[in-house]
Short mmCIF file of C-alpha atoms in Angstrom, two decimals:
data_model
loop_
_atom_site.label_atom_id
_atom_site.label_comp_id
_atom_site.label_asym_id
_atom_site.label_seq_id
_atom_site.Cartn_x
_atom_site.Cartn_y
_atom_site.Cartn_z
CA MET A 1 6.07 9.08 0.64
CA SER A 2 7.51 8.32 -2.85
CA GLY A 3 9.81 6.73 -4.31
CA THR A 4 10.51 3.65 -6.61
CA LEU A 5 10.01 0.43 -6.68
CA GLU A 6 13.00 -2.20 -7.63
CA GLY A 7 12.54 -5.52 -7.45
CA GLY A 8 9.56 -8.25 -5.90
CA GLN A 9 9.96 -6.28 -2.67
CA PRO A 10 7.30 -3.95 -0.73
CA ALA A 11 8.08 -0.42 0.68
CA GLN A 12 6.33 -0.36 4.04
CA PHE A 13 5.09 2.03 6.15
CA ARG A 14 3.65 1.69 9.26
CA LEU A 15 1.06 3.91 11.70
CA PRO A 16 -0.31 4.30 14.66
CA LEU A 17 -4.54 3.43 14.36
CA ARG A 18 -6.85 3.76 17.30
CA GLN A 19 -10.17 1.85 17.20
CA GLY A 20 -12.51 3.26 15.01
CA GLN A 21 -10.19 5.92 13.06
CA THR A 22 -10.04 5.05 9.00
CA LEU A 23 -7.33 4.88 6.91
CA SER A 24 -7.43 6.88 3.68
CA ILE A 25 -5.14 5.34 0.44
CA LEU A 26 -4.21 7.67 -2.38
CA CYS A 27 -2.11 6.62 -4.59
CA HIS A 28 -0.38 7.56 -7.74
CA ALA A 29 1.72 4.91 -10.27
CA ARG A 30 3.02 5.26 -13.75
CA LYS A 31 3.32 2.20 -14.09
CA SER A 32 -0.11 -0.81 -13.21
CA SER A 33 2.11 -3.21 -12.49
CA VAL A 34 2.01 -1.10 -8.47
CA GLY A 35 -0.87 -2.53 -5.83
CA VAL A 36 -1.22 -1.50 -2.23
CA PHE A 37 -1.72 -3.82 0.83
CA VAL A 38 -2.43 -2.81 4.45
CA LYS A 39 -2.11 -5.46 7.35
CA ASP A 40 -4.11 -4.79 10.77
CA PRO A 41 -1.48 -5.28 13.54
CA GLU A 42 -1.64 -8.63 13.60
CA GLY A 43 -0.35 -8.92 10.86
CA ASP A 44 -3.56 -10.25 8.26
CA MET A 45 -4.52 -8.32 4.91
CA LEU A 46 -7.10 -6.02 5.44
CA ALA A 47 -7.04 -5.04 2.37
CA SER A 48 -5.35 -6.05 -1.33
CA ALA A 49 -4.96 -4.76 -4.77
CA ASP A 50 -2.89 -6.45 -6.77
CA HIS A 51 -2.38 -3.85 -9.58
CA ASN A 52 -3.46 -1.15 -11.21
CA CYS A 53 -2.86 2.13 -8.44
CA ALA A 54 -2.74 4.43 -10.73
CA HIS A 55 -4.14 7.55 -9.23
CA LYS A 56 -6.92 5.48 -6.69
CA SER A 57 -8.23 5.77 -3.31
CA TRP A 58 -8.94 3.03 -0.86
CA SER A 59 -10.23 4.11 2.86
CA VAL A 60 -9.82 0.42 5.52
CA ALA A 61 -11.93 0.71 9.15
CA ALA A 62 -9.30 0.17 12.00
CA ALA A 63 -11.03 -2.11 14.09
CA LYS A 64 -8.68 -1.84 16.99
CA THR A 65 -5.79 -0.32 17.87
CA GLY A 66 -3.03 -1.16 16.99
CA THR A 67 0.14 -0.39 14.27
CA TYR A 68 -0.59 -1.18 11.07
CA THR A 69 1.09 -1.42 7.93
CA VAL A 70 0.26 -0.13 4.26
CA GLY A 71 2.24 -2.05 1.53
CA VAL A 72 2.95 -1.11 -2.32
CA LEU A 73 4.89 -3.03 -4.52
CA GLN A 74 5.51 -4.57 -8.44
CA HIS A 75 3.55 -7.40 -9.77
CA HIS A 76 4.99 -10.82 -9.15
CA ALA A 77 6.21 -10.83 -13.06
CA THR A 78 7.10 -7.30 -13.64
CA ALA A 79 9.40 -7.52 -11.14
CA LEU A 80 11.21 -10.68 -12.65
CA LYS A 81 11.92 -8.60 -15.87
CA GLY A 82 14.62 -6.40 -13.65
CA GLN A 83 11.79 -3.67 -14.33
CA SER A 84 11.32 -0.31 -11.52
CA ALA A 85 8.51 1.66 -11.27
CA PHE A 86 7.68 4.95 -9.04
CA TYR A 87 5.15 5.68 -6.66
CA LYS A 88 3.61 7.67 -4.80
CA MET A 89 1.25 7.82 -2.04
CA HIS A 90 -0.24 9.99 0.64
CA LEU A 91 -2.15 8.42 3.43
CA SER A 92 -3.85 10.33 6.21
CA ALA A 93 -6.23 8.67 8.95
CA HIS A 94 -8.95 10.42 10.40
#
């Protein structure tokens, strides 16, 4: 998935995971102001990188079965300046 972030709203993607599965995230962004977060089915934050997701990868283990949320967003100060940021993200569950 890919897109352009404008303003402070994150792009969010929901994935069903079973307990014990691992979610792998690979993020590409041209700007260092782009970050990634992962929330569990209850909306609790499992992992976050506030900025600089350029060509980085993360893995998160699903502690329970349910729908997880992966979001990509711009750093607040950059969003306030009215700048946009392109991102490309690969998600896989195994």
